[in-house]
PDB file of C-alpha atoms and ligand atoms in Angstrom:
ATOM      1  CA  UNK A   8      -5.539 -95.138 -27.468  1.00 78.00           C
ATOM      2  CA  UNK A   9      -7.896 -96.692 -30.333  1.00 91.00           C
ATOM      3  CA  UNK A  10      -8.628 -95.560 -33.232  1.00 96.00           C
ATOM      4  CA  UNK A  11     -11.367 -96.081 -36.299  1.00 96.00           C
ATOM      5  CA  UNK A  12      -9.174 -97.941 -38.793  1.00 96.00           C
ATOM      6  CA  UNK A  13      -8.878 -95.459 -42.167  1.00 96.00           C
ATOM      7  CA  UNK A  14     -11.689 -97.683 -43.964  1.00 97.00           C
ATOM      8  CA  UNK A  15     -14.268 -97.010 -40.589  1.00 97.00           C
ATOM      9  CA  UNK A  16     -13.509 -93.000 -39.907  1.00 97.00           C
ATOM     10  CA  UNK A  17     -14.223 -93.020 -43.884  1.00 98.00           C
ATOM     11  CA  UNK A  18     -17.601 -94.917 -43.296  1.00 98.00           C
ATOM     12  CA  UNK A  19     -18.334 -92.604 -40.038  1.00 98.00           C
ATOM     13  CA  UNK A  20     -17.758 -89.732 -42.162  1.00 98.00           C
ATOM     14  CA  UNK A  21     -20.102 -90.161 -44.211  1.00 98.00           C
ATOM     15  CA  UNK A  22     -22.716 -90.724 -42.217  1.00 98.00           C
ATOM     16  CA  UNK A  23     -21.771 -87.251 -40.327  1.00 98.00           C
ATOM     17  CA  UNK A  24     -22.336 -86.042 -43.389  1.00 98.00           C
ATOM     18  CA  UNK A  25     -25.605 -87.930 -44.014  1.00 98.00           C
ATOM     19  CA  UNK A  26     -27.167 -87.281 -41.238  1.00 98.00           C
ATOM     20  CA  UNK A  27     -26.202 -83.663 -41.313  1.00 98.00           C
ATOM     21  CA  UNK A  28     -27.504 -83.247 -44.666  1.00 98.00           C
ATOM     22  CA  UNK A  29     -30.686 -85.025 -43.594  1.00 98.00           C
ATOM     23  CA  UNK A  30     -30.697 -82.110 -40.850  1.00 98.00           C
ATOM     24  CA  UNK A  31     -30.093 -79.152 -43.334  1.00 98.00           C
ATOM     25  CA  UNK A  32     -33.199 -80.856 -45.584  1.00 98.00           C
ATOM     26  CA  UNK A  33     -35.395 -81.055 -42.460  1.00 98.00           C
ATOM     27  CA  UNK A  34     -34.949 -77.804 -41.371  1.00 98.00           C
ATOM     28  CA  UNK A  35     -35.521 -76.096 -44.803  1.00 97.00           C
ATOM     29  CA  UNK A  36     -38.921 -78.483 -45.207  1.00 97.00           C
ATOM     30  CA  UNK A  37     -40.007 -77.017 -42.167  1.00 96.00           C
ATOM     31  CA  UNK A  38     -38.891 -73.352 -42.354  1.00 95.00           C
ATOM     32  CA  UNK A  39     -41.957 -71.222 -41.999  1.00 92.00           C
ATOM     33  CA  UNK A  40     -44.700 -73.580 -40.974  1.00 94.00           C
ATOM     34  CA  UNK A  41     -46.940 -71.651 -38.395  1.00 94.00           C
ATOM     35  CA  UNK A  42     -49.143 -74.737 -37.423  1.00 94.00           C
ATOM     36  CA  UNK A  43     -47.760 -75.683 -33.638  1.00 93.00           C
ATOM     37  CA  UNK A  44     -48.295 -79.555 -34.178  1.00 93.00           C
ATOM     38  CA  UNK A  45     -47.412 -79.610 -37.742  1.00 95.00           C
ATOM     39  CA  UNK A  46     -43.634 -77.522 -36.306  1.00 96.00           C
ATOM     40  CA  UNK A  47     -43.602 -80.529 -33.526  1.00 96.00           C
ATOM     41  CA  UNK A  48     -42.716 -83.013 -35.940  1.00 97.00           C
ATOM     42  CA  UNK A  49     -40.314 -80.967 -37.699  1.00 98.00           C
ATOM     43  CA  UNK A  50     -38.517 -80.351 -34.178  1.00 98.00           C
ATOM     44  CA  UNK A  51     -38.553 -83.669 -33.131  1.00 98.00           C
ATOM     45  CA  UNK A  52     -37.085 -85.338 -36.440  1.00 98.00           C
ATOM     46  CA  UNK A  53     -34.282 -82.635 -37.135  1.00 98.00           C
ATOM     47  CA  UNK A  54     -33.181 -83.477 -33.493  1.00 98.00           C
ATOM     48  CA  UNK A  55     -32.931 -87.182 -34.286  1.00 98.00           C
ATOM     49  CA  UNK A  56     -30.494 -86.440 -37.020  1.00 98.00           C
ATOM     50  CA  UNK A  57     -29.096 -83.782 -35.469  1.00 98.00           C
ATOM     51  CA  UNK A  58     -27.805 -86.209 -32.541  1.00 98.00           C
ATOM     52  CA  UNK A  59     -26.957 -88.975 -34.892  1.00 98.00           C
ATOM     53  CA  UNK A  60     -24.589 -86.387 -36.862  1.00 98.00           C
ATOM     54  CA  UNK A  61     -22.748 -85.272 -33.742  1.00 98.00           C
ATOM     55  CA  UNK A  62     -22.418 -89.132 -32.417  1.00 98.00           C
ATOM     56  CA  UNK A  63     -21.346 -89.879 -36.021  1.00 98.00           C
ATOM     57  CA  UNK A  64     -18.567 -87.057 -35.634  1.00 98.00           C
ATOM     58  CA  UNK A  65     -17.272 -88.639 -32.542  1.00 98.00           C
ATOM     59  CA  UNK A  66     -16.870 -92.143 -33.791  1.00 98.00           C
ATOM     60  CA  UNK A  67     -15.305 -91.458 -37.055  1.00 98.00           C
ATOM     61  CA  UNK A  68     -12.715 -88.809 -35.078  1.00 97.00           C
ATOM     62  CA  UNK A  69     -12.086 -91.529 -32.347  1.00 97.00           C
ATOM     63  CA  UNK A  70     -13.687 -89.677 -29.538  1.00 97.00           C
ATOM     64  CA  UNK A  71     -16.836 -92.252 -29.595  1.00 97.00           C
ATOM     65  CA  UNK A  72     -14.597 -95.777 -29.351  1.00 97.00           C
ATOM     66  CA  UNK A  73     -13.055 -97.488 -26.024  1.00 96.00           C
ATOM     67  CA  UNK A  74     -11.071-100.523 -25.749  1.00 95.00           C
ATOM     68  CA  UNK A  75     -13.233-102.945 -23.552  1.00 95.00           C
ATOM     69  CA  UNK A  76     -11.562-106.234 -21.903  1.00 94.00           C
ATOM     70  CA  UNK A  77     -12.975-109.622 -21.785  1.00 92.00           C
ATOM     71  CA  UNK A  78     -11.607-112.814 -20.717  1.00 86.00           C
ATOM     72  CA  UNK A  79      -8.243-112.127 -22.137  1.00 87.00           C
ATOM     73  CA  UNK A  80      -9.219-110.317 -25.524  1.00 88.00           C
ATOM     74  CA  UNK A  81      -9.549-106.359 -26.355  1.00 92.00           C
ATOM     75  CA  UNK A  82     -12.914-105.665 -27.587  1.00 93.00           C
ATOM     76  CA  UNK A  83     -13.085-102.413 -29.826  1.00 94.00           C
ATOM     77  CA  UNK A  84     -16.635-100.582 -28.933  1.00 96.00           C
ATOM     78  CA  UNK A  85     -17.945 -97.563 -30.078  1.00 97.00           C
ATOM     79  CA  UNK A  86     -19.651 -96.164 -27.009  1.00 97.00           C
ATOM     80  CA  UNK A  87     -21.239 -93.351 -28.729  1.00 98.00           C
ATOM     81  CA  UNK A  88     -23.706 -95.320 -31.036  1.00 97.00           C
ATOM     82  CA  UNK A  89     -25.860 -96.001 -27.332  1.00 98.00           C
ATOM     83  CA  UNK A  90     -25.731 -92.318 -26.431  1.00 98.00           C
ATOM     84  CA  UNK A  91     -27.428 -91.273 -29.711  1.00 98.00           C
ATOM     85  CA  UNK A  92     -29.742 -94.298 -29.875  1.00 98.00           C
ATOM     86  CA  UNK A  93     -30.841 -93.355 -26.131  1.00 98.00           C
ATOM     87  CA  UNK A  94     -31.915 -90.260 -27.133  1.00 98.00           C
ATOM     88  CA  UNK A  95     -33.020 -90.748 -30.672  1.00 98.00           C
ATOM     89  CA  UNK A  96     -35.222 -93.740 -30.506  1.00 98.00           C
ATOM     90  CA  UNK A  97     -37.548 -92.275 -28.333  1.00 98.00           C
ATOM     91  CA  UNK A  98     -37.502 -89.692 -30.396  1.00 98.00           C
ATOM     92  CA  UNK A  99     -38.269 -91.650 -33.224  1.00 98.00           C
ATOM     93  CA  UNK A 100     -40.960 -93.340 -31.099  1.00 98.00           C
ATOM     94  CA  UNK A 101     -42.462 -90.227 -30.065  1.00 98.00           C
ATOM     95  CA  UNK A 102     -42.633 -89.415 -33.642  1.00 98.00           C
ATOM     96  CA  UNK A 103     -44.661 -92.135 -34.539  1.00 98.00           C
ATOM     97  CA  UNK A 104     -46.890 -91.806 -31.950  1.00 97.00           C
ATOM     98  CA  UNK A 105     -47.677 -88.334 -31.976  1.00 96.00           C
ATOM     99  CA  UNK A 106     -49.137 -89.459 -35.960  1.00 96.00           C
ATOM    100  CA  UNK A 107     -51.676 -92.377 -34.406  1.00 96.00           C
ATOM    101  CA  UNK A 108     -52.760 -90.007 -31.515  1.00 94.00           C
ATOM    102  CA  UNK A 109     -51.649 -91.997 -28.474  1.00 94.00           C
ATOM    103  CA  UNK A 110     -52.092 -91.007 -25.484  1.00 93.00           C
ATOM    104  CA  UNK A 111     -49.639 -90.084 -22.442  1.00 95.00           C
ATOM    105  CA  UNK A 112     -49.751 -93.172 -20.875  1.00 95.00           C
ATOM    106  CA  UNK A 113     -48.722 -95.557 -24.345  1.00 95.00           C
ATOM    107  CA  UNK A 114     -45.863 -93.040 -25.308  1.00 96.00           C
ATOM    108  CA  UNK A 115     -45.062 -93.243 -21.939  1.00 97.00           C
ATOM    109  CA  UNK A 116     -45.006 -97.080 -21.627  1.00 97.00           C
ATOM    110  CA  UNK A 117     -43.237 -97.316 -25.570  1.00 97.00           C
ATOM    111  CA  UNK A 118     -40.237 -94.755 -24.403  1.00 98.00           C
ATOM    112  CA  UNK A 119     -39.660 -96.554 -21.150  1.00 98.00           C
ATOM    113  CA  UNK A 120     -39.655 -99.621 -22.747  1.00 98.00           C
ATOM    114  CA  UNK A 121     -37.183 -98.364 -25.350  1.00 98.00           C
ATOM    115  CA  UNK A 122     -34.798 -96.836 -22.730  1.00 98.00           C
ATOM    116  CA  UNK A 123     -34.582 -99.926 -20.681  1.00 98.00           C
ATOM    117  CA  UNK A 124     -33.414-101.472 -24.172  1.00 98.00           C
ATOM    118  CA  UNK A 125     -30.794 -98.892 -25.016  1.00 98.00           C
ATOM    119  CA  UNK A 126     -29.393 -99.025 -21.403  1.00 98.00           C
ATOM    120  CA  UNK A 127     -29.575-103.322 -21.118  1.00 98.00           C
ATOM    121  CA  UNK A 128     -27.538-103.153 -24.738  1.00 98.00           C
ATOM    122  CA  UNK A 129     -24.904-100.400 -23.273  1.00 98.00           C
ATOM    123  CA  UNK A 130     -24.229-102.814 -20.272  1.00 97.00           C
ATOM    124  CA  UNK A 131     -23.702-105.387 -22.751  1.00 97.00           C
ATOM    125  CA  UNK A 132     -21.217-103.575 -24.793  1.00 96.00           C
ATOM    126  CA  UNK A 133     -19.451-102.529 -21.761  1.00 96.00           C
ATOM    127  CA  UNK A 134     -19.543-105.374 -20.054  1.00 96.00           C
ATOM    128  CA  UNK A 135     -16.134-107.081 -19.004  1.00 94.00           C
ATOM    129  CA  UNK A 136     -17.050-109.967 -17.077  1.00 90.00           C
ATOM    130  CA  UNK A 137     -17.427-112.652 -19.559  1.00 91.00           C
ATOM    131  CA  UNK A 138     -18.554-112.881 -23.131  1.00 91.00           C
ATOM    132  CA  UNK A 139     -21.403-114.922 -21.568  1.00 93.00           C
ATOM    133  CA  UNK A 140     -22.633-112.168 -19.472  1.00 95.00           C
ATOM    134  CA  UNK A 141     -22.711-109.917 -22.555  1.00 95.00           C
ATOM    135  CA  UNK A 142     -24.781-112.406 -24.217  1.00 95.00           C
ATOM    136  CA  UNK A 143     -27.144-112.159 -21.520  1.00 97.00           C
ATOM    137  CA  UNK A 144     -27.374-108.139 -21.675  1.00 97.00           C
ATOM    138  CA  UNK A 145     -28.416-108.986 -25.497  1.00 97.00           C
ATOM    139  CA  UNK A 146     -31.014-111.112 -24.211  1.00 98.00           C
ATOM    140  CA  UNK A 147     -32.501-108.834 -22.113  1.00 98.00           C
ATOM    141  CA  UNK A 148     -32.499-105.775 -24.313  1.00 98.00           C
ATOM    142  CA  UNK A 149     -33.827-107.829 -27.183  1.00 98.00           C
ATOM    143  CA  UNK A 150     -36.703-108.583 -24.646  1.00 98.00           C
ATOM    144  CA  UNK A 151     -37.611-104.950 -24.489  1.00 98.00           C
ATOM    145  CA  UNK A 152     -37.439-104.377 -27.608  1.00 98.00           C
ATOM    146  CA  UNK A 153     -39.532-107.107 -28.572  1.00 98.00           C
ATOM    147  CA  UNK A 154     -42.196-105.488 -25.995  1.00 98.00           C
ATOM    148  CA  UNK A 155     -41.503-102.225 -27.772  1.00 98.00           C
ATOM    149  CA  UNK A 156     -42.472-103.746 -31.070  1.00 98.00           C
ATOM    150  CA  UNK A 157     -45.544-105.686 -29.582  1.00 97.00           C
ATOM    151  CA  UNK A 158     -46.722-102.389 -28.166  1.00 95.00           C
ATOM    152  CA  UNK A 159     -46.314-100.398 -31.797  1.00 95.00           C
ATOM    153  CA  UNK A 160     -48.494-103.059 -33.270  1.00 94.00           C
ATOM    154  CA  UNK A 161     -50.510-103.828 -30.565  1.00 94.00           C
ATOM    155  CA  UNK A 162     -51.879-100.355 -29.037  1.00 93.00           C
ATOM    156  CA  UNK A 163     -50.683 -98.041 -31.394  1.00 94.00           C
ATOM    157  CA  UNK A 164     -51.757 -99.898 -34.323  1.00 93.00           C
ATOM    158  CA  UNK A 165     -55.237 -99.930 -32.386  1.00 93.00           C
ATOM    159  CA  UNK A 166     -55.076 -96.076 -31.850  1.00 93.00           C
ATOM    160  CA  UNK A 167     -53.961 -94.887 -35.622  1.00 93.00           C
ATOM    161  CA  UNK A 168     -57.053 -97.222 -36.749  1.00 92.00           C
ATOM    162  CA  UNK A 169     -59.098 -94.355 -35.637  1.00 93.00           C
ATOM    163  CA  UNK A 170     -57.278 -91.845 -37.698  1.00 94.00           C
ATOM    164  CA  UNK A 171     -57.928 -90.326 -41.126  1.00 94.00           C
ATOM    165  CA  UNK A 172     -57.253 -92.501 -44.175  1.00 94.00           C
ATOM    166  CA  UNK A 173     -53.515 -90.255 -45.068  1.00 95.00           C
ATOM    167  CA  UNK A 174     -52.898 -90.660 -41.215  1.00 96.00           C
ATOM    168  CA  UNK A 175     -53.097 -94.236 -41.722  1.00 95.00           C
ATOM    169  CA  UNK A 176     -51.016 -94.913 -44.539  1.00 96.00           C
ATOM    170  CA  UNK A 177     -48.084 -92.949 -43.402  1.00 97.00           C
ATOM    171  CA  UNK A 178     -48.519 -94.484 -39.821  1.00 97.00           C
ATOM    172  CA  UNK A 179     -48.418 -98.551 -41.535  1.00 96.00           C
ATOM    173  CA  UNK A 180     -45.016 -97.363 -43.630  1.00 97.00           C
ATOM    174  CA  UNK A 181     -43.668 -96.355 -40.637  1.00 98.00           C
ATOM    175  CA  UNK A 182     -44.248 -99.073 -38.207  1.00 98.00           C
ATOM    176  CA  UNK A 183     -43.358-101.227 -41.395  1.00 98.00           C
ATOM    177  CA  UNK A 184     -39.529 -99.118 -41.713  1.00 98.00           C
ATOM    178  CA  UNK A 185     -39.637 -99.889 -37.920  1.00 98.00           C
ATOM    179  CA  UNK A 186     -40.535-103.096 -37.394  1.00 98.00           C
ATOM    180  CA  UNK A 187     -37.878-104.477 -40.335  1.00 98.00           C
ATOM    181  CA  UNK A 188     -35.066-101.862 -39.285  1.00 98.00           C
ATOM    182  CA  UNK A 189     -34.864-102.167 -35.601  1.00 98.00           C
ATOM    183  CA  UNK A 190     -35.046-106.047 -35.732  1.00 98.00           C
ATOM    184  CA  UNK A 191     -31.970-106.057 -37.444  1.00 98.00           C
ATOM    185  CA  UNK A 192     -29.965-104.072 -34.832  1.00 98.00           C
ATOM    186  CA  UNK A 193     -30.134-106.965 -32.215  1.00 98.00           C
ATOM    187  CA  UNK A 194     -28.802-109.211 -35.560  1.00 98.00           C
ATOM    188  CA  UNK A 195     -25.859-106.936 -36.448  1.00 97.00           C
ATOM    189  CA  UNK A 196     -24.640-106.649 -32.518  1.00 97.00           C
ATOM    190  CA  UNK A 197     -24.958-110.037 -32.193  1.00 96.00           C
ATOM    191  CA  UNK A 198     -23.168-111.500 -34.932  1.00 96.00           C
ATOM    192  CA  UNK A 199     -20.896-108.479 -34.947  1.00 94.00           C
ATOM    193  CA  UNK A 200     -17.782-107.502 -32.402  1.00 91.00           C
ATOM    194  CA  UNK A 201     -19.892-107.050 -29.855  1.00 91.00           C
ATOM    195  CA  UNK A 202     -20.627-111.019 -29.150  1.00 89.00           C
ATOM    196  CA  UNK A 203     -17.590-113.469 -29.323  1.00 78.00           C
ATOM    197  CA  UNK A 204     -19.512-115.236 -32.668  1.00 82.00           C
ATOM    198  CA  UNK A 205     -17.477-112.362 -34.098  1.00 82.00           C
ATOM    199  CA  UNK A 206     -18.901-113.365 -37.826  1.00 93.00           C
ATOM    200  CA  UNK A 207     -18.522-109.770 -39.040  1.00 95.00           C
ATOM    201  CA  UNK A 208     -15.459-107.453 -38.743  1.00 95.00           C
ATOM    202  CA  UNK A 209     -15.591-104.318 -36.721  1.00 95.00           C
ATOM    203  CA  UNK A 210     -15.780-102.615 -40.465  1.00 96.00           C
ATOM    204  CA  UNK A 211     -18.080-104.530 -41.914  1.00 97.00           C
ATOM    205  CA  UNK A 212     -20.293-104.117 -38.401  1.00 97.00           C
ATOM    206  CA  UNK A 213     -19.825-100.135 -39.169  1.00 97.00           C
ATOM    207  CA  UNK A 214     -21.269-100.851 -42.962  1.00 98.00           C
ATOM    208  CA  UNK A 215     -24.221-102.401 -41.435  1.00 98.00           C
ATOM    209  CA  UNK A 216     -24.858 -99.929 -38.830  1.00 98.00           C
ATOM    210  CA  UNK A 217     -24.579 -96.567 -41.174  1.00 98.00           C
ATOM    211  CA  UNK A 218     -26.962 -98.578 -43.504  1.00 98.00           C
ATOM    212  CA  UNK A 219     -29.399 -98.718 -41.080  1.00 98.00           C
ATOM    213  CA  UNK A 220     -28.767 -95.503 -39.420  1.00 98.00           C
ATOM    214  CA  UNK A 221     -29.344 -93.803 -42.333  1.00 98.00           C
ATOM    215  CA  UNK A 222     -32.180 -95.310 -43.354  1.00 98.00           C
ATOM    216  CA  UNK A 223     -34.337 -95.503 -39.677  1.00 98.00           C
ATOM    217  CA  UNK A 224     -33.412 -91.992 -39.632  1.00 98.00           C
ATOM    218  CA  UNK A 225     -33.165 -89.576 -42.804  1.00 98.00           C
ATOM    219  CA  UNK A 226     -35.321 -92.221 -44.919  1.00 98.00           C
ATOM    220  CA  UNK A 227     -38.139 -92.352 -41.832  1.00 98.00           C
ATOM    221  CA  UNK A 228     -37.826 -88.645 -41.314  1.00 98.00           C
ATOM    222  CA  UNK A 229     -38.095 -88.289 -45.359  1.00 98.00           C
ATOM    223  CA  UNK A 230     -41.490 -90.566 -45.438  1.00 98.00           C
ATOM    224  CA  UNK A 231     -43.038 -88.732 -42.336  1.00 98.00           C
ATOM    225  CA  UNK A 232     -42.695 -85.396 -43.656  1.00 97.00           C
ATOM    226  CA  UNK A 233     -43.141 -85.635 -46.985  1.00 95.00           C
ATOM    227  CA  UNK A 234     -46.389 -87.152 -46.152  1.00 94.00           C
ATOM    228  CA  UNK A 235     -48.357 -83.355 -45.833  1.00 90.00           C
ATOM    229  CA  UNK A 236     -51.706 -84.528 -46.122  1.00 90.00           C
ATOM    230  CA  UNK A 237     -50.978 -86.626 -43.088  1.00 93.00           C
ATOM    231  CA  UNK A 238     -49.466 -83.990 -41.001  1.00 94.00           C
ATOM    232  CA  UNK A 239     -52.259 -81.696 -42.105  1.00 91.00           C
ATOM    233  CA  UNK A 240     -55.190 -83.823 -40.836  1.00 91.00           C
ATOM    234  CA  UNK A 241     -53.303 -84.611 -37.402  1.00 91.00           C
ATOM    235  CA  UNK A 242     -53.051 -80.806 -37.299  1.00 82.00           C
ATOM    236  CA  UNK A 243     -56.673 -80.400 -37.842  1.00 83.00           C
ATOM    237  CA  UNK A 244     -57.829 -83.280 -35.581  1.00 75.00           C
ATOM    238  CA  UNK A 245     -59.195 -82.582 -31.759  1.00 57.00           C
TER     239      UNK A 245
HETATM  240  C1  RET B 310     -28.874-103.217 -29.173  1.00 91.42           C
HETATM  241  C2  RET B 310     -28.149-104.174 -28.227  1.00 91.42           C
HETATM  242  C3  RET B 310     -28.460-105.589 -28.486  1.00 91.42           C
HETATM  243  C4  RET B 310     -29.906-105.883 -28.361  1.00 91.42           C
HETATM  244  C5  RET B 310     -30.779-104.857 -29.000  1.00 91.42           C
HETATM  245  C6  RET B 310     -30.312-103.633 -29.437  1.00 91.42           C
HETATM  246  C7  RET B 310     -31.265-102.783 -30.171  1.00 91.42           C
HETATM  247  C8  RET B 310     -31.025-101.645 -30.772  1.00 91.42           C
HETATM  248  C9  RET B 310     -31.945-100.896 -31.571  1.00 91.42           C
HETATM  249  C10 RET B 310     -31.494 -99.723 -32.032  1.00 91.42           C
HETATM  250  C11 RET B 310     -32.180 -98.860 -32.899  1.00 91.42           C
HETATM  251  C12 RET B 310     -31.549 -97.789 -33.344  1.00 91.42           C
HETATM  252  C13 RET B 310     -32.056 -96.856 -34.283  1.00 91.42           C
HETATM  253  C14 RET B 310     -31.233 -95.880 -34.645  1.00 91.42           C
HETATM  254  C15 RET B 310     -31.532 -94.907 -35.610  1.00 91.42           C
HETATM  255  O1  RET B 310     -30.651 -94.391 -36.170  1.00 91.42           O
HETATM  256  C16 RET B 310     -28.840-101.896 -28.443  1.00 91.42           C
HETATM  257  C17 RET B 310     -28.097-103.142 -30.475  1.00 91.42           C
HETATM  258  C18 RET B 310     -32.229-105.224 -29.142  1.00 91.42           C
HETATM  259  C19 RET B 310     -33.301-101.408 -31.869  1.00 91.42           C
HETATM  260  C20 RET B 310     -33.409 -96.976 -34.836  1.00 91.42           C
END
């Protein structure tokens, strides 16, 4: 069975310890708040790095990686990474556009949107048909995510416009954190193990990943919280 090379569990484990850190913090910034949709965010971010620290444990014990055949060669793939992402970007999403005030049928259309891209990218890791058939899966998740990016700017943009001036701020750093930090993703997969361009090493690929883990995570979670007067006038509002 495969395992995370020493240099990779080492990486892994400290983003388990990251994002469980980033959990602890959450929790304690939120302990005591009595407003109901000032507690919603709170719930919904310390479950995003609450996943991602429990997917992080499994990679960096070997749990969350599976040998995957193609053509001949052994690809290494850590499974796990798509199990948290399917659950934590809507999350993330949901996040987001709880602050601009969208309505059911936009967080609707953003999460299924996002779940169609988690799922395309999974078949693409797994698949073992050819390494041109994974390309394909690429193309097609990096198609909904492009919609899912189109949408944020688009229609939520549109609907956080009408929001207080704090609202507004925190929503543009957001989408901003978003908008650079998912776009990479598709780059890192691509030119990582997953593809056969194979320009970075499963390690390095692990480096990149934590990196932005970390940061579309605990640093999002950091900026939407932190931002009170925000959460206070989205509290307030009808
Ligand atoms: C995959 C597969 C290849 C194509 C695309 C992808 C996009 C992934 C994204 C993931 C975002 C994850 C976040 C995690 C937070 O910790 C699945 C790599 C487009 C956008 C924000």
């Amino acid at each position: 069975m495969v395992q995370p090379t020493d240099t990779q569990s080492l990486i892994l484990w400290v983003g388990t310890a990251l994002m469980a850190l980033g959990t602890v913090a959450f929790i304690a910034m939120g302990w005591g708040e009595k407003n109901e949709r000032k507690q919603e965010f709170y719930i919904i971010t310390i479950f995003i790095t609450a996943i991602a620290s429990v997917s992080y444990f499994s990679m960096a014990t070997g749990y969350g990686l599976i040998e995957v055949p193609v053509g001949g060669e052994t690809l290494d793939i850590y499974w796990a990474r798509y199990a948290d992402w399917l659950f934590t970007t809507p999350l993330l999403l949901l996040d987001i556009a709880l602050l601009a005030g969208a309505d059911r049928n936009t967080i609707a259309t953003l999460v299924g949107l996002d779940v169609a891209m988690i799922l395309t990218g999974l078949a693409g890791a797994l698949a073992r048909s050819s390494a041109l058939n994974r390309m394909l899966w690429w193309g097609i998740s990096t198609a909904f995510m492009i919609a899912v990016l189109f949408f944020l700017v688009r229609t939520l943009s549109g609907q956080a416009a009408r929001q207080s001036s704090a609202v507004a701020a925190t929503f543009s750093r957001l989408r901003t954190m978003i908008l650079v930090l998912w776009s990479l993703y598709p780059v890192v997969w691509v030119l990582g193990t997953e593809s056969t361009i194979g320009a970075l090493s499963l390690t390095q690929e692990t480096i990149a990943f934590a990196i932005l883990d970390v940061t579309a995570k605990v640093g999002f979670g950091f900026v939407l919280l932190r931002s009170r007067d925000a959460l206070e006038d989205v509290s307030t509002s009808a």
